[in-house]
JSON list of C-alpha atoms in Angstrom, two decimals:
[
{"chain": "A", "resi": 1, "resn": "UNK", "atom": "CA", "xyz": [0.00, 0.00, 0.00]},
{"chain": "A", "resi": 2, "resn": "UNK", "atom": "CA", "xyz": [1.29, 3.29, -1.28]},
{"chain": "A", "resi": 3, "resn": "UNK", "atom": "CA", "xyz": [0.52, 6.32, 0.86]},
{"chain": "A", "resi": 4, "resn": "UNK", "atom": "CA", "xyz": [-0.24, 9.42, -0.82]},
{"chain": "A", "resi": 5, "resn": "UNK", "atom": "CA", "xyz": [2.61, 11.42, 0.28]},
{"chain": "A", "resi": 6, "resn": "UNK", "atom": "CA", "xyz": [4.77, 9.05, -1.93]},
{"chain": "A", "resi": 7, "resn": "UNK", "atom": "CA", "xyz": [3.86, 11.06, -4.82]},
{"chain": "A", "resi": 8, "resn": "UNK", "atom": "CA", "xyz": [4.77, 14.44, -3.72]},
{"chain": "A", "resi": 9, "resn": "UNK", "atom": "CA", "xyz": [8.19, 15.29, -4.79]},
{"chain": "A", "resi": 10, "resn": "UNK", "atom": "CA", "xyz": [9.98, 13.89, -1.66]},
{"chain": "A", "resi": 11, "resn": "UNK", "atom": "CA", "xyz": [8.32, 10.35, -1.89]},
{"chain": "A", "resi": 12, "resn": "UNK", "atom": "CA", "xyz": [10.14, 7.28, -3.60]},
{"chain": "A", "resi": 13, "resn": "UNK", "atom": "CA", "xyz": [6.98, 6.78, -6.11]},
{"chain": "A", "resi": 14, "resn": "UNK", "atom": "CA", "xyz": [8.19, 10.56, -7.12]},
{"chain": "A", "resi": 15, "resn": "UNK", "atom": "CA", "xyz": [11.40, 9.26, -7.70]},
{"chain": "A", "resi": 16, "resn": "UNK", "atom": "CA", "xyz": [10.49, 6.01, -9.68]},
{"chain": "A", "resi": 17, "resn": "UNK", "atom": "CA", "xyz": [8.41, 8.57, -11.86]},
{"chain": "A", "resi": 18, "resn": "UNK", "atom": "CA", "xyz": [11.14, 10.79, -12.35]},
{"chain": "A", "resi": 19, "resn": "UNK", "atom": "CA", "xyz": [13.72, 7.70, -13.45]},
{"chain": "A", "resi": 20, "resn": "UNK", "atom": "CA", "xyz": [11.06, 6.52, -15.96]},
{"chain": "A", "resi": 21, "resn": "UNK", "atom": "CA", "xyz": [10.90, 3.10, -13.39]},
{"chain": "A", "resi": 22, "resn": "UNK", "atom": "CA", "xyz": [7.50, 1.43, -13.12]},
{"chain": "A", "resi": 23, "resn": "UNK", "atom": "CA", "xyz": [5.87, 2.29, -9.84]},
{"chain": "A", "resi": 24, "resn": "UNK", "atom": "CA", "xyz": [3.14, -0.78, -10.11]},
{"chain": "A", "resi": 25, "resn": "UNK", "atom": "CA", "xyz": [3.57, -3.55, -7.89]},
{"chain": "A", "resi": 26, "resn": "UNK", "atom": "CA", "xyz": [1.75, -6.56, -10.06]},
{"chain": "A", "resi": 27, "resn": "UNK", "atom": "CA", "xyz": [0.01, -4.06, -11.90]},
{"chain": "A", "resi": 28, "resn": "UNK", "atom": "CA", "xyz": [-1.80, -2.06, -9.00]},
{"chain": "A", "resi": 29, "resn": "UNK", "atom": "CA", "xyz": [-1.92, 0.76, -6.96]},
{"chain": "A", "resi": 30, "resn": "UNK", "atom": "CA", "xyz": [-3.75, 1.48, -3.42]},
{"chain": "A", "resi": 31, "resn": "UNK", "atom": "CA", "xyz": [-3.04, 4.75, -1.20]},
{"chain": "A", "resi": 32, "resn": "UNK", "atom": "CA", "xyz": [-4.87, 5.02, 1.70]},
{"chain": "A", "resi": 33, "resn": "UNK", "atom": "CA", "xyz": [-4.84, 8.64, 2.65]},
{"chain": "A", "resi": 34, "resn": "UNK", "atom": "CA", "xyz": [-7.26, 10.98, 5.22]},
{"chain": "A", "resi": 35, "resn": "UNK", "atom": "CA", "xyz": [-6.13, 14.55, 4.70]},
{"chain": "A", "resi": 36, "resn": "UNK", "atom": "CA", "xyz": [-6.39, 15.41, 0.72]},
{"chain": "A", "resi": 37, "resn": "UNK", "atom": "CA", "xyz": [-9.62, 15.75, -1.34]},
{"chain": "A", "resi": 38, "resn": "UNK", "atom": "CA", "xyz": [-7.76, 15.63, -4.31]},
{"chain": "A", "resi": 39, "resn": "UNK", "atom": "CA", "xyz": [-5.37, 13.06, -6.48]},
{"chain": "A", "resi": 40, "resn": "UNK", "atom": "CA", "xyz": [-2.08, 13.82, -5.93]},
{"chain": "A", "resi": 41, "resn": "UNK", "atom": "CA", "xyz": [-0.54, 15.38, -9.91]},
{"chain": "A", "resi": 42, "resn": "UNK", "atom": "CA", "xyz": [2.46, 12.99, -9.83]},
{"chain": "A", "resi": 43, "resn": "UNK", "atom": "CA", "xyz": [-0.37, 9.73, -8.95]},
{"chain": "A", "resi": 44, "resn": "UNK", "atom": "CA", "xyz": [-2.64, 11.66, -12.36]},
{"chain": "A", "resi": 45, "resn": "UNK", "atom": "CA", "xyz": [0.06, 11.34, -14.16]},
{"chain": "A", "resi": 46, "resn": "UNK", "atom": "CA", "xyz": [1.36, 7.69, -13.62]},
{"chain": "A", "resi": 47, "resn": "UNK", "atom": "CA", "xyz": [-2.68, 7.00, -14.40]},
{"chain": "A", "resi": 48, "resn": "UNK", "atom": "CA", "xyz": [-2.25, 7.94, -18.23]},
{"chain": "A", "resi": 49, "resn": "UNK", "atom": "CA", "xyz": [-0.89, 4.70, -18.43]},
{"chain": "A", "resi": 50, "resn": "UNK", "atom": "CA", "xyz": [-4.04, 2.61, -18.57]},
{"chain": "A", "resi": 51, "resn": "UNK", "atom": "CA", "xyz": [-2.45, -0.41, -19.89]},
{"chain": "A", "resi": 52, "resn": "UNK", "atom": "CA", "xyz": [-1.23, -1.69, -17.00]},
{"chain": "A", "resi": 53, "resn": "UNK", "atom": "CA", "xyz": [-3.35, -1.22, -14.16]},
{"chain": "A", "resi": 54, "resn": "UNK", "atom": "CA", "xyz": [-5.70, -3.90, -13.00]},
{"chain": "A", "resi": 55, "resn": "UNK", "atom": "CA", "xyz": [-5.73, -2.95, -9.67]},
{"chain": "A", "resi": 56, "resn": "UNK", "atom": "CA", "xyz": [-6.70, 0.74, -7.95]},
{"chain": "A", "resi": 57, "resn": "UNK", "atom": "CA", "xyz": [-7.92, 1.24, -4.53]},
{"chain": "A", "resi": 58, "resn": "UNK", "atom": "CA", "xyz": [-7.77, 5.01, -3.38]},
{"chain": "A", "resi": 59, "resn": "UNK", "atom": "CA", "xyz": [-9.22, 5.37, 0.04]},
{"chain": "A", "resi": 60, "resn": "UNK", "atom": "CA", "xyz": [-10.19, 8.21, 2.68]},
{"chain": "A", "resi": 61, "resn": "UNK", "atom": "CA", "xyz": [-9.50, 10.62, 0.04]},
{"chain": "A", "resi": 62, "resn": "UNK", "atom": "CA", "xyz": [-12.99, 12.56, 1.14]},
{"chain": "A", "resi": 63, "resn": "UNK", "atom": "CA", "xyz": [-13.05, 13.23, -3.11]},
{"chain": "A", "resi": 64, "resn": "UNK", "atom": "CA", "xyz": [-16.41, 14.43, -3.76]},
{"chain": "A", "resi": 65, "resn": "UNK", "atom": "CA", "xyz": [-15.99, 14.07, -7.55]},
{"chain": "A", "resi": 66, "resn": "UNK", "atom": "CA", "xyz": [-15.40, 10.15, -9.20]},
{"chain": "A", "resi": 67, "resn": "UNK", "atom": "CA", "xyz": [-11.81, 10.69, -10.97]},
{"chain": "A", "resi": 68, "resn": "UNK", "atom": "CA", "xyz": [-12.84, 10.81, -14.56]},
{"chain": "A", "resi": 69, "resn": "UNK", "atom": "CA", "xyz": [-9.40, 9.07, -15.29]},
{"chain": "A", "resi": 70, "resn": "UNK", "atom": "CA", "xyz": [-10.27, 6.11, -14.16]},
{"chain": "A", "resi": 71, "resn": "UNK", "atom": "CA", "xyz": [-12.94, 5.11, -16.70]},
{"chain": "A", "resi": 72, "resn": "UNK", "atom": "CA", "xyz": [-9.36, 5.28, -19.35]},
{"chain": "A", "resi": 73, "resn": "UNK", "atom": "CA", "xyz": [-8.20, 1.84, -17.46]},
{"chain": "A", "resi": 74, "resn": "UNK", "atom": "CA", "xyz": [-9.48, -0.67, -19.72]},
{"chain": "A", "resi": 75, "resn": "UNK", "atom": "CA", "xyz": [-7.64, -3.46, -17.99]},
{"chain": "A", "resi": 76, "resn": "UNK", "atom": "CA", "xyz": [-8.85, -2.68, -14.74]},
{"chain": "A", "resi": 77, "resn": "UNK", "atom": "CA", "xyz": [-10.25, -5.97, -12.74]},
{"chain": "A", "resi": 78, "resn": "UNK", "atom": "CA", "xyz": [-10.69, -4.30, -9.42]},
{"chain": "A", "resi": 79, "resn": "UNK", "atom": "CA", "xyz": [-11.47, -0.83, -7.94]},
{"chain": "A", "resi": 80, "resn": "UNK", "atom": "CA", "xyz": [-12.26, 0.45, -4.15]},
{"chain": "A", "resi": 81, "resn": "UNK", "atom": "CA", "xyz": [-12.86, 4.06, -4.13]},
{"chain": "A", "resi": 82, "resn": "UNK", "atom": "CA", "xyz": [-14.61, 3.47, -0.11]},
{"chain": "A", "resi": 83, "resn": "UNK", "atom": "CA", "xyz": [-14.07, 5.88, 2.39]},
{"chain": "A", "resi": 84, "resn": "UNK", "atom": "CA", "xyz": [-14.63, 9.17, 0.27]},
{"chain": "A", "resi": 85, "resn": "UNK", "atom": "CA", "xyz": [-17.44, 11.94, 0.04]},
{"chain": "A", "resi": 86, "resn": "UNK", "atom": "CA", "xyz": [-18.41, 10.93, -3.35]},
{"chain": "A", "resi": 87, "resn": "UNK", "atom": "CA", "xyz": [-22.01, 12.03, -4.29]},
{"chain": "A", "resi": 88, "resn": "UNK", "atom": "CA", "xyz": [-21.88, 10.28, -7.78]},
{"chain": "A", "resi": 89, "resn": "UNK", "atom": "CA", "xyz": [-20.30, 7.62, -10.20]},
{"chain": "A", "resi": 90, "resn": "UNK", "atom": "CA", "xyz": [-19.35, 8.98, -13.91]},
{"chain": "A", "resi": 91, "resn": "UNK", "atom": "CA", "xyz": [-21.60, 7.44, -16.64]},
{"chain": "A", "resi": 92, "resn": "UNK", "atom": "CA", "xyz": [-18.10, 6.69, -18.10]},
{"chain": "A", "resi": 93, "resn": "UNK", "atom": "CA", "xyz": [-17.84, 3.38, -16.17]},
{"chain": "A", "resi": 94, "resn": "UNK", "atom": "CA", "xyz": [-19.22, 1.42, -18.20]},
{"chain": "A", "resi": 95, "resn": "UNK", "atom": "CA", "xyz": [-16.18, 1.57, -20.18]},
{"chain": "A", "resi": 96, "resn": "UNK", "atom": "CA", "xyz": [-14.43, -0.67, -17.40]},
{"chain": "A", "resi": 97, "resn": "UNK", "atom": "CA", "xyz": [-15.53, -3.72, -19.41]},
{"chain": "A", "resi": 98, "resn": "UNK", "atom": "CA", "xyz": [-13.50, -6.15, -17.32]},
{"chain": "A", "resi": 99, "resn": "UNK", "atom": "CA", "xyz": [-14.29, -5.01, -13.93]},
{"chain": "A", "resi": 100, "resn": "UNK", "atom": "CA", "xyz": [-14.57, -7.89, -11.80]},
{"chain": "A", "resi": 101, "resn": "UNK", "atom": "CA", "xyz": [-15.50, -5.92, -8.32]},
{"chain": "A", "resi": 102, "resn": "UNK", "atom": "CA", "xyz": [-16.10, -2.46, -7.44]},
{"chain": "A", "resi": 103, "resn": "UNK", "atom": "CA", "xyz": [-16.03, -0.78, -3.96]},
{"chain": "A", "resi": 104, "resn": "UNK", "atom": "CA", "xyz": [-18.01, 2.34, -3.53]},
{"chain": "A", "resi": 105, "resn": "UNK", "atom": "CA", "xyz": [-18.40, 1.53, 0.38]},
{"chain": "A", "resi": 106, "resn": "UNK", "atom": "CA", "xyz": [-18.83, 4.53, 3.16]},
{"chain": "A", "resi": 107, "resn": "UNK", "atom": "CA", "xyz": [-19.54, 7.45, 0.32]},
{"chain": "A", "resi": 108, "resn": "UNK", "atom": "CA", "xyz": [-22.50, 9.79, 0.22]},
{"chain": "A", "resi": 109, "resn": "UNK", "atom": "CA", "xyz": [-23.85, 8.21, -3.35]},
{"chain": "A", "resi": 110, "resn": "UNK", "atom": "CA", "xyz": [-27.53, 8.43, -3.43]},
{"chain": "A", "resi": 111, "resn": "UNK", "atom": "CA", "xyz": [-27.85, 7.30, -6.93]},
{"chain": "A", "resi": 112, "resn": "UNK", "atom": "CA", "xyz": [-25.89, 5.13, -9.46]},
{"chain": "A", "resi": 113, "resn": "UNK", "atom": "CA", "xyz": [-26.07, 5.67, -12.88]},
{"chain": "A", "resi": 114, "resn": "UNK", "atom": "CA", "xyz": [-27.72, 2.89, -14.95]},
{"chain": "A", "resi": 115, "resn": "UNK", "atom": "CA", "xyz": [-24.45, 2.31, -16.69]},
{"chain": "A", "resi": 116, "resn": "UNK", "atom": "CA", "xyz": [-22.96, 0.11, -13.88]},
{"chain": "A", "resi": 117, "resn": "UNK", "atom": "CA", "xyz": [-25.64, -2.43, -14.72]},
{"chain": "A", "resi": 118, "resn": "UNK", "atom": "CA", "xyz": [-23.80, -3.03, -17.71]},
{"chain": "A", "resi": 119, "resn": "UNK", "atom": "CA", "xyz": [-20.68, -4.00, -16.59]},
{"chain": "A", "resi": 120, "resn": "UNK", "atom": "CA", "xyz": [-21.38, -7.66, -17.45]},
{"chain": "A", "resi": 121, "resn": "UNK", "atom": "CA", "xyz": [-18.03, -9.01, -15.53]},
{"chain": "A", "resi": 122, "resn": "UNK", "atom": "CA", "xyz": [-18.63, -7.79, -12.41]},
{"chain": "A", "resi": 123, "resn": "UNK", "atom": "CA", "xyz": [-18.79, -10.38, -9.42]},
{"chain": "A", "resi": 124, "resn": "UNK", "atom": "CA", "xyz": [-18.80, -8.35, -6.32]},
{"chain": "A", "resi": 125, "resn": "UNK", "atom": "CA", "xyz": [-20.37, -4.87, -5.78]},
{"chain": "A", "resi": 126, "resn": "UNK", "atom": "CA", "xyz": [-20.26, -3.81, -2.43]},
{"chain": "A", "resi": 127, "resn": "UNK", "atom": "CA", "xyz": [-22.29, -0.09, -2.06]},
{"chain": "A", "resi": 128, "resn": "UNK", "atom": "CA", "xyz": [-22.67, -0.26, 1.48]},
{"chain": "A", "resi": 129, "resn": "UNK", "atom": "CA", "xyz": [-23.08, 2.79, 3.91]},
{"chain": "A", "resi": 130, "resn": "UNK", "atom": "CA", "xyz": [-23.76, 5.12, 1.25]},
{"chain": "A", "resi": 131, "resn": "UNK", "atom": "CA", "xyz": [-27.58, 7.05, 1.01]},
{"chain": "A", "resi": 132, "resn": "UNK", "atom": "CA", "xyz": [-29.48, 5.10, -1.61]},
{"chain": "A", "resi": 133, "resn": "UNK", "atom": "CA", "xyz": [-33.26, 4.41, -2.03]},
{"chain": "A", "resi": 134, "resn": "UNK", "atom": "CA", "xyz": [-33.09, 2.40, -5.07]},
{"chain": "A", "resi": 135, "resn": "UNK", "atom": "CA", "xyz": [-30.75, 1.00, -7.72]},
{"chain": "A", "resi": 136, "resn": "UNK", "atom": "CA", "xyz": [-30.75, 0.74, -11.58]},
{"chain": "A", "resi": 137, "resn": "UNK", "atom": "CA", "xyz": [-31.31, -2.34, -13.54]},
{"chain": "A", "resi": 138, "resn": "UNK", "atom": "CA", "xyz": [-29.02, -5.13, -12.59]},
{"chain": "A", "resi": 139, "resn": "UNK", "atom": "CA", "xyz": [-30.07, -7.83, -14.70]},
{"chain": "A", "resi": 140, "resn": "UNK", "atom": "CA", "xyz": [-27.27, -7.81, -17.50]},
{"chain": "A", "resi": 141, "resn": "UNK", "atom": "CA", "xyz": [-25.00, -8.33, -13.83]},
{"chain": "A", "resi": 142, "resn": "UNK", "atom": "CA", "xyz": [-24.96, -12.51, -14.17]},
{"chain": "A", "resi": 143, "resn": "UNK", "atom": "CA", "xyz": [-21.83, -12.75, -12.87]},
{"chain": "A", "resi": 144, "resn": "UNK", "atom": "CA", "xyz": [-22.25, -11.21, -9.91]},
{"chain": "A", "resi": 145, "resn": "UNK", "atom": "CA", "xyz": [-21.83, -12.83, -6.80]},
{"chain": "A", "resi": 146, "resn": "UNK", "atom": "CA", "xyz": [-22.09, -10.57, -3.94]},
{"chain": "A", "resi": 147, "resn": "UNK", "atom": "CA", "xyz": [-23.91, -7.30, -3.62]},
{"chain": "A", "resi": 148, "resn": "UNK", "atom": "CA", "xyz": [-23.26, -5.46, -0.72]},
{"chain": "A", "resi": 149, "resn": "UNK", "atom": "CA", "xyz": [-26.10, -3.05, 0.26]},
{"chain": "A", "resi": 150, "resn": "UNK", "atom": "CA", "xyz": [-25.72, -2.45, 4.02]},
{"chain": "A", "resi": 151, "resn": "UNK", "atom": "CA", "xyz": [-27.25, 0.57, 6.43]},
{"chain": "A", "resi": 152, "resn": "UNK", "atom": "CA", "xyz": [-28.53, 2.38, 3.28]},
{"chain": "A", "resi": 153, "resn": "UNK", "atom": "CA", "xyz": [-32.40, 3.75, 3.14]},
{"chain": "A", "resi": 154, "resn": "UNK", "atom": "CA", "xyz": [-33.63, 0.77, 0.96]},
{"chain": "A", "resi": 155, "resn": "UNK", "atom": "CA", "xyz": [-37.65, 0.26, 2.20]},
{"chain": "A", "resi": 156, "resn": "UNK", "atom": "CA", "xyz": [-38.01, -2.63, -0.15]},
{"chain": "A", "resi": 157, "resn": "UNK", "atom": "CA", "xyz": [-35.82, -5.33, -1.69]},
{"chain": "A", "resi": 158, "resn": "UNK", "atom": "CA", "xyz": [-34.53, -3.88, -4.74]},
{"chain": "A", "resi": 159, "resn": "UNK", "atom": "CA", "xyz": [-36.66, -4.95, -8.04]},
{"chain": "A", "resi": 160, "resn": "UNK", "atom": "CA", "xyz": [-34.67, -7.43, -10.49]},
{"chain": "A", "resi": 161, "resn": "UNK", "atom": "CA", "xyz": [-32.64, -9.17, -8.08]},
{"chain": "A", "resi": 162, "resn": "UNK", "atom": "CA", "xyz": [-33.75, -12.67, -8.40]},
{"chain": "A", "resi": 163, "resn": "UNK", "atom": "CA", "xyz": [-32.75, -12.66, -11.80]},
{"chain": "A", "resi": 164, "resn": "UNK", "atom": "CA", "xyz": [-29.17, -12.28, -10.83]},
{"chain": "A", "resi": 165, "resn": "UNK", "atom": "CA", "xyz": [-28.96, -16.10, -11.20]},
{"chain": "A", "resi": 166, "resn": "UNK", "atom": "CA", "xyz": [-25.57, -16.11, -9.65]},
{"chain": "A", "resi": 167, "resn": "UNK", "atom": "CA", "xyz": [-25.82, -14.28, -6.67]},
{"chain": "A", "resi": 168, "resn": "UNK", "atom": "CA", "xyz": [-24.32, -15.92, -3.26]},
{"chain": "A", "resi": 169, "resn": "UNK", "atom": "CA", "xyz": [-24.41, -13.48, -0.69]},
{"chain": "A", "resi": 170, "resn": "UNK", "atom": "CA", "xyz": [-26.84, -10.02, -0.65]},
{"chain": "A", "resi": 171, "resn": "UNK", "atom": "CA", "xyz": [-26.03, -8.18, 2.67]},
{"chain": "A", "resi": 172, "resn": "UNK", "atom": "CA", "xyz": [-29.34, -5.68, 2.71]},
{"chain": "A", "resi": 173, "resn": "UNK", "atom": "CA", "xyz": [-28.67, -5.41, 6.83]},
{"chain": "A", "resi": 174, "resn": "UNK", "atom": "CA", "xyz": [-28.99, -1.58, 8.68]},
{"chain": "A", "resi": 175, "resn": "UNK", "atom": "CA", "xyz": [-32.00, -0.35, 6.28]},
{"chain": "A", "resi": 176, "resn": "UNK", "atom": "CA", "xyz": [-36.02, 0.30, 6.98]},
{"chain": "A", "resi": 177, "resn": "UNK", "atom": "CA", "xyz": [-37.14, -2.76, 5.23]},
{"chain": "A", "resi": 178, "resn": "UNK", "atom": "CA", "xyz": [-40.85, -2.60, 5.77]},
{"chain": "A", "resi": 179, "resn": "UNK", "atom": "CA", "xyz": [-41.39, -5.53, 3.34]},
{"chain": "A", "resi": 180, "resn": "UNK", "atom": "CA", "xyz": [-39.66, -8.81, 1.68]},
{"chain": "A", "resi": 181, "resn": "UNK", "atom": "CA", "xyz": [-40.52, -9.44, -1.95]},
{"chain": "A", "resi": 182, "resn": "UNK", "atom": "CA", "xyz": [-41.14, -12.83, -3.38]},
{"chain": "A", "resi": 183, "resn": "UNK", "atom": "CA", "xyz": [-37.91, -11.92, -5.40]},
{"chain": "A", "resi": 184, "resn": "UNK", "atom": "CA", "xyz": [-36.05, -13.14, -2.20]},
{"chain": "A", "resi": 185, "resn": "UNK", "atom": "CA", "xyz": [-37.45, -16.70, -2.98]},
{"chain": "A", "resi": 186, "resn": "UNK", "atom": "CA", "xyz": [-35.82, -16.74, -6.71]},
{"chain": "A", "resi": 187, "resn": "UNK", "atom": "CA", "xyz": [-32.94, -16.42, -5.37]},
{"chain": "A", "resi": 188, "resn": "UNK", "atom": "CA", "xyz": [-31.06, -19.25, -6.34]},
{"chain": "A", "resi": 189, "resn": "UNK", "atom": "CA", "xyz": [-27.89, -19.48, -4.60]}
]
């Protein structure tokens, strides 16, 4: 785990970046930082390089705004952008064709766009502690395999998820369910 002061001019990652030397270990990055709302320029810049990232985490940044960059790294299996302020997701994601899981935990999303229920590859989608009522279509989601939905202000089971014929675990805990749907029972994991 990188932290973010690494990429200021006094960090080694500055260093690597200056020498031209790869800064990804096995293709991935994760800083973990509590005190900046912003990507550091030096981490922006090692980004145009979409090609070999598969791998981003960038937590506790309290970033309001989803880093439009991101959507540019088309080999990207896994991304955690928990512990932010971020109100939305870019329409752009849907360009993350192989996503495999996405972390959007402990943000202040209220909606998603309907994009992200066309990311066909994901498997795990954990939106917990964020402050949504409802979700898009998530039928074209067949691989998915856990959707995490935790201490949001869901009052019903979201629509469409029984036909998520892969699904193992749904974590709906900490919201004002007033009702269970029969989707529940199609469930078939």
């Amino acid at each position: 785990i990188y932290e973010t002061d690494d990429f200021f001019d006094s960090g080694p990652l500055f260093k690597r970046l200056k020498a031209n030397k790869p800064i990804f270990r096995k293709h991935g990055i994760a800083l973990k930082k509590k005190s900046t709302t912003v990507l550091p320029p030096k981490l922006v810049q090692a980004l145009k390089n979409p090609t070999r990232i598969s791998k981003l985490e960038l937590n506790g940044f309290k970033m309001k705004n989803f880093p439009e960059e991101i959507c540019e790294l088309i080999k990207l299996k896994e991304l955690d952008v928990s512990q932010n302020c971020l109100i939305e997701l870019s329409k752009e994601i849907e360009k993350l064709g192989l996503l495999e899981t996405l972390y959007v935990n402990n943000n202040q999303l209220k909606k998603l766009p309907d994009e992200i229920g066309r990311i066909a590859s994901l498997k795990r989608l954990g939106l917990s502690w964020n402050n949504l009522k409802k979700l898009p279509p998530l039928s074209d989601l067949n691989q998915l395999e856990f959707l995490g939905l935790r201490h949001n202000y869901f009052t019903e089971i979201p629509k469409g998820l029984g036909t998520l014929s892969n699904l193992k675990k749904l974590s709906l805990s900490e919201n004002a369910l007033k009702t269970i749907s029969q989707e529940v029972g199609e469930l078939r994991s």
